[in-house]
Amino acid sequence: FETRAGEILHLRALCGTIENENTFIVYKQGQHEQSWDEASIPFWIVASDGVTYERPLKRNVIVMAGGQREEILLLFDEPGTYVISQQGIQGMQFFDMYGHPHDQLLATITVHENPNKEGLPTVPIEQMTFTPGYDPEETIDATQIAKTETIVFSMGANRDQAPFPQYYINGKAFD
């Protein structure tokens, strides 16, 4: 990806892993050895799995589940090369069994100088307002709900049983 300093870069991230979790971290190239707290660059989430937030959520790291989608805004104050990476998932869930995915570079972003200050946002990201994809009169009130149902998703960890791990819905094997 390429952008200019001060411009907003909009990404739609999809966690395409068949495993359970994956991280999303942005940092300046060469700082991968530093802790996440020190090296990570903040970004803003404006929607998750098709649900738009009224206000952006500022994050430095997110953990995404398989199939999860995030609408992300990035803003880089200075030129340089930045990376989006997955890190630190080796000890999560089943990753330390039978090998695991190592820290991986997902994307590189080159941020160029912006001497004319073109394309800069007119409102800081924190103050932006987003509109959900429905009209306010379409909001469902609790009194309109006729029936509810609980669905429980769970996992098994029997190494001698295929597939591994096993997935269940309401205690029944997912097939």
Tab-separated table of C-alpha atoms in Angstrom:
chain	number	residue	atom	x	y	z
A	1	PHE	CA	0.000	0.000	0.000
A	2	GLU	CA	1.066	3.608	-0.487
A	3	THR	CA	-0.258	6.777	1.126
A	4	ARG	CA	0.921	10.242	2.183
A	5	ALA	CA	1.584	11.550	5.675
A	6	GLY	CA	-1.617	12.835	7.261
A	7	GLU	CA	-3.982	11.046	4.869
A	8	ILE	CA	-6.441	8.452	6.139
A	9	LEU	CA	-5.992	4.949	4.759
A	10	HIS	CA	-9.130	2.771	4.922
A	11	LEU	CA	-8.602	-0.999	5.118
A	12	ARG	CA	-11.061	-3.857	5.288
A	13	ALA	CA	-9.367	-6.676	7.162
A	14	LEU	CA	-10.604	-10.267	7.020
A	15	CYS	CA	-9.154	-12.950	9.267
A	16	GLY	CA	-8.889	-15.862	6.838
A	17	THR	CA	-7.373	-18.346	9.277
A	18	ILE	CA	-8.959	-21.720	9.970
A	19	GLU	CA	-7.516	-21.509	13.456
A	20	ASN	CA	-9.285	-19.613	16.176
A	21	GLU	CA	-7.442	-16.315	16.521
A	22	ASN	CA	-5.074	-13.918	14.801
A	23	THR	CA	-3.580	-10.572	15.776
A	24	PHE	CA	-3.497	-7.308	13.812
A	25	ILE	CA	-0.693	-4.886	14.712
A	26	VAL	CA	0.769	-1.890	12.850
A	27	TYR	CA	4.291	-0.599	13.552
A	28	LYS	CA	7.193	1.163	11.866
A	29	GLN	CA	9.447	-1.231	9.949
A	30	GLY	CA	12.363	-2.472	12.045
A	31	GLN	CA	10.569	-2.195	15.384
A	32	HIS	CA	9.235	-5.765	15.486
A	33	GLU	CA	11.527	-6.694	18.398
A	34	GLN	CA	9.997	-4.038	20.667
A	35	SER	CA	6.981	-4.742	22.845
A	36	TRP	CA	3.556	-4.082	21.341
A	37	ASP	CA	2.983	-1.234	23.785
A	38	GLU	CA	6.111	0.569	22.563
A	39	ALA	CA	6.082	-0.160	18.837
A	40	SER	CA	2.436	-0.305	17.821
A	41	ILE	CA	0.823	2.566	15.929
A	42	PRO	CA	-2.781	3.326	16.902
A	43	PHE	CA	-5.585	2.753	14.407
A	44	TRP	CA	-9.358	3.132	14.525
A	45	ILE	CA	-12.075	0.527	13.995
A	46	VAL	CA	-15.232	1.939	12.423
A	47	ALA	CA	-17.141	-1.316	11.830
A	48	SER	CA	-16.936	-4.999	12.787
A	49	ASP	CA	-18.597	-7.795	10.820
A	50	GLY	CA	-20.900	-5.357	9.044
A	51	VAL	CA	-21.922	-3.441	12.180
A	52	THR	CA	-20.948	0.233	11.916
A	53	TYR	CA	-20.004	2.070	15.111
A	54	GLU	CA	-21.250	5.602	15.586
A	55	ARG	CA	-17.782	6.666	16.775
A	56	PRO	CA	-14.409	5.095	15.876
A	57	LEU	CA	-12.773	2.796	18.439
A	58	LYS	CA	-9.049	3.534	18.923
A	59	ARG	CA	-6.850	0.425	19.253
A	60	ASN	CA	-3.185	-0.529	19.077
A	61	VAL	CA	-3.708	-4.292	18.723
A	62	ILE	CA	-6.735	-6.414	17.963
A	63	VAL	CA	-7.244	-10.162	18.104
A	64	MET	CA	-9.487	-11.402	15.322
A	65	ALA	CA	-11.338	-14.715	15.087
A	66	GLY	CA	-11.555	-16.776	11.898
A	67	GLY	CA	-13.916	-15.091	9.415
A	68	GLN	CA	-14.060	-11.846	11.394
A	69	ARG	CA	-14.072	-8.601	9.392
A	70	GLU	CA	-12.947	-5.175	10.580
A	71	GLU	CA	-13.159	-1.777	8.879
A	72	ILE	CA	-9.989	0.048	9.923
A	73	LEU	CA	-8.721	3.603	9.489
A	74	LEU	CA	-4.966	4.259	9.617
A	75	LEU	CA	-3.295	7.665	9.841
A	76	PHE	CA	0.484	8.076	9.699
A	77	ASP	CA	1.965	11.361	10.901
A	78	GLU	CA	5.383	10.906	9.340
A	79	PRO	CA	6.865	9.369	6.180
A	80	GLY	CA	8.448	5.939	6.382
A	81	THR	CA	7.756	2.265	5.882
A	82	TYR	CA	5.233	0.631	8.164
A	83	VAL	CA	4.099	-2.976	8.446
A	84	ILE	CA	0.925	-4.786	9.410
A	85	SER	CA	1.777	-7.984	11.213
A	86	GLN	CA	0.376	-10.904	13.151
A	87	GLN	CA	2.418	-11.608	16.249
A	88	GLY	CA	2.437	-13.487	19.495
A	89	ILE	CA	-0.189	-16.106	18.727
A	90	GLN	CA	2.098	-19.098	19.223
A	91	GLY	CA	0.842	-19.686	22.765
A	92	MET	CA	-2.844	-19.100	22.060
A	93	GLN	CA	-5.354	-21.934	21.874
A	94	PHE	CA	-4.076	-24.808	19.713
A	95	PHE	CA	-1.174	-22.954	18.088
A	96	ASP	CA	1.491	-24.597	20.231
A	97	MET	CA	0.359	-28.091	19.204
A	98	TYR	CA	1.887	-29.754	16.131
A	99	GLY	CA	3.737	-26.595	15.163
A	100	HIS	CA	2.246	-23.143	14.874
A	101	PRO	CA	2.177	-20.108	12.618
A	102	HIS	CA	5.105	-17.834	13.259
A	103	ASP	CA	4.940	-14.054	13.389
A	104	GLN	CA	4.070	-12.994	9.869
A	105	LEU	CA	4.213	-9.821	7.819
A	106	LEU	CA	0.742	-9.240	6.360
A	107	ALA	CA	1.311	-5.969	4.461
A	108	THR	CA	3.787	-3.138	3.950
A	109	ILE	CA	2.687	0.500	3.805
A	110	THR	CA	4.926	3.176	2.312
A	111	VAL	CA	4.094	6.634	3.634
A	112	HIS	CA	5.385	9.474	1.450
A	113	GLU	CA	5.896	13.104	2.400
A	114	ASN	CA	2.917	15.391	1.891
A	115	PRO	CA	4.467	18.859	1.446
A	116	ASN	CA	1.253	20.469	0.167
A	117	LYS	CA	-0.825	18.855	2.950
A	118	GLU	CA	-3.230	17.439	0.349
A	119	GLY	CA	-5.980	14.996	1.243
A	120	LEU	CA	-5.905	15.722	4.967
A	121	PRO	CA	-9.042	15.033	7.009
A	122	THR	CA	-11.092	18.073	8.005
A	123	VAL	CA	-12.150	16.425	11.285
A	124	PRO	CA	-9.921	14.368	13.623
A	125	ILE	CA	-10.755	10.659	13.407
A	126	GLU	CA	-11.830	10.578	17.075
A	127	GLN	CA	-14.552	13.144	16.292
A	128	MET	CA	-15.878	11.478	13.130
A	129	THR	CA	-19.427	10.167	13.195
A	130	PHE	CA	-20.497	7.157	11.168
A	131	THR	CA	-24.042	6.200	10.260
A	132	PRO	CA	-25.197	2.621	10.792
A	133	GLY	CA	-26.731	0.948	7.747
A	134	TYR	CA	-30.309	1.318	8.962
A	135	ASP	CA	-32.765	4.131	9.683
A	136	PRO	CA	-33.480	4.942	13.347
A	137	GLU	CA	-37.136	3.955	12.904
A	138	GLU	CA	-35.940	0.444	11.977
A	139	THR	CA	-34.477	-0.078	15.451
A	140	ILE	CA	-36.013	-3.090	17.193
A	141	ASP	CA	-37.423	-2.459	20.648
A	142	ALA	CA	-37.202	-5.233	23.277
A	143	THR	CA	-41.014	-5.436	23.432
A	144	GLN	CA	-41.080	-6.439	19.745
A	145	ILE	CA	-39.037	-9.608	20.306
A	146	ALA	CA	-41.427	-12.580	20.187
A	147	LYS	CA	-38.960	-15.419	20.877
A	148	THR	CA	-35.324	-15.858	21.843
A	149	GLU	CA	-33.020	-18.845	21.461
A	150	THR	CA	-29.618	-19.571	22.930
A	151	ILE	CA	-27.007	-21.102	20.646
A	152	VAL	CA	-23.789	-22.377	22.211
A	153	PHE	CA	-20.682	-22.798	20.057
A	154	SER	CA	-17.912	-24.882	21.646
A	155	MET	CA	-14.717	-26.715	20.768
A	156	GLY	CA	-13.181	-30.057	21.672
A	157	ALA	CA	-9.489	-30.860	21.868
A	158	ASN	CA	-9.304	-34.623	21.374
A	159	ARG	CA	-6.085	-35.125	19.377
A	160	ASP	CA	-7.085	-38.670	18.469
A	161	GLN	CA	-10.297	-37.571	16.774
A	162	ALA	CA	-10.600	-35.979	13.351
A	163	PRO	CA	-11.192	-33.213	12.653
A	164	PHE	CA	-8.975	-31.516	15.206
A	165	PRO	CA	-10.103	-29.397	16.929
A	166	GLN	CA	-13.734	-30.517	17.049
A	167	TYR	CA	-16.552	-27.969	16.787
A	168	TYR	CA	-19.970	-28.272	18.425
A	169	ILE	CA	-23.268	-26.394	18.226
A	170	ASN	CA	-25.491	-26.848	21.279
A	171	GLY	CA	-23.388	-29.873	22.239
A	172	LYS	CA	-23.804	-31.631	18.878
A	173	ALA	CA	-20.912	-32.190	16.481
A	174	PHE	CA	-20.823	-29.720	13.615
A	175	ASP	CA	-20.767	-31.613	10.314
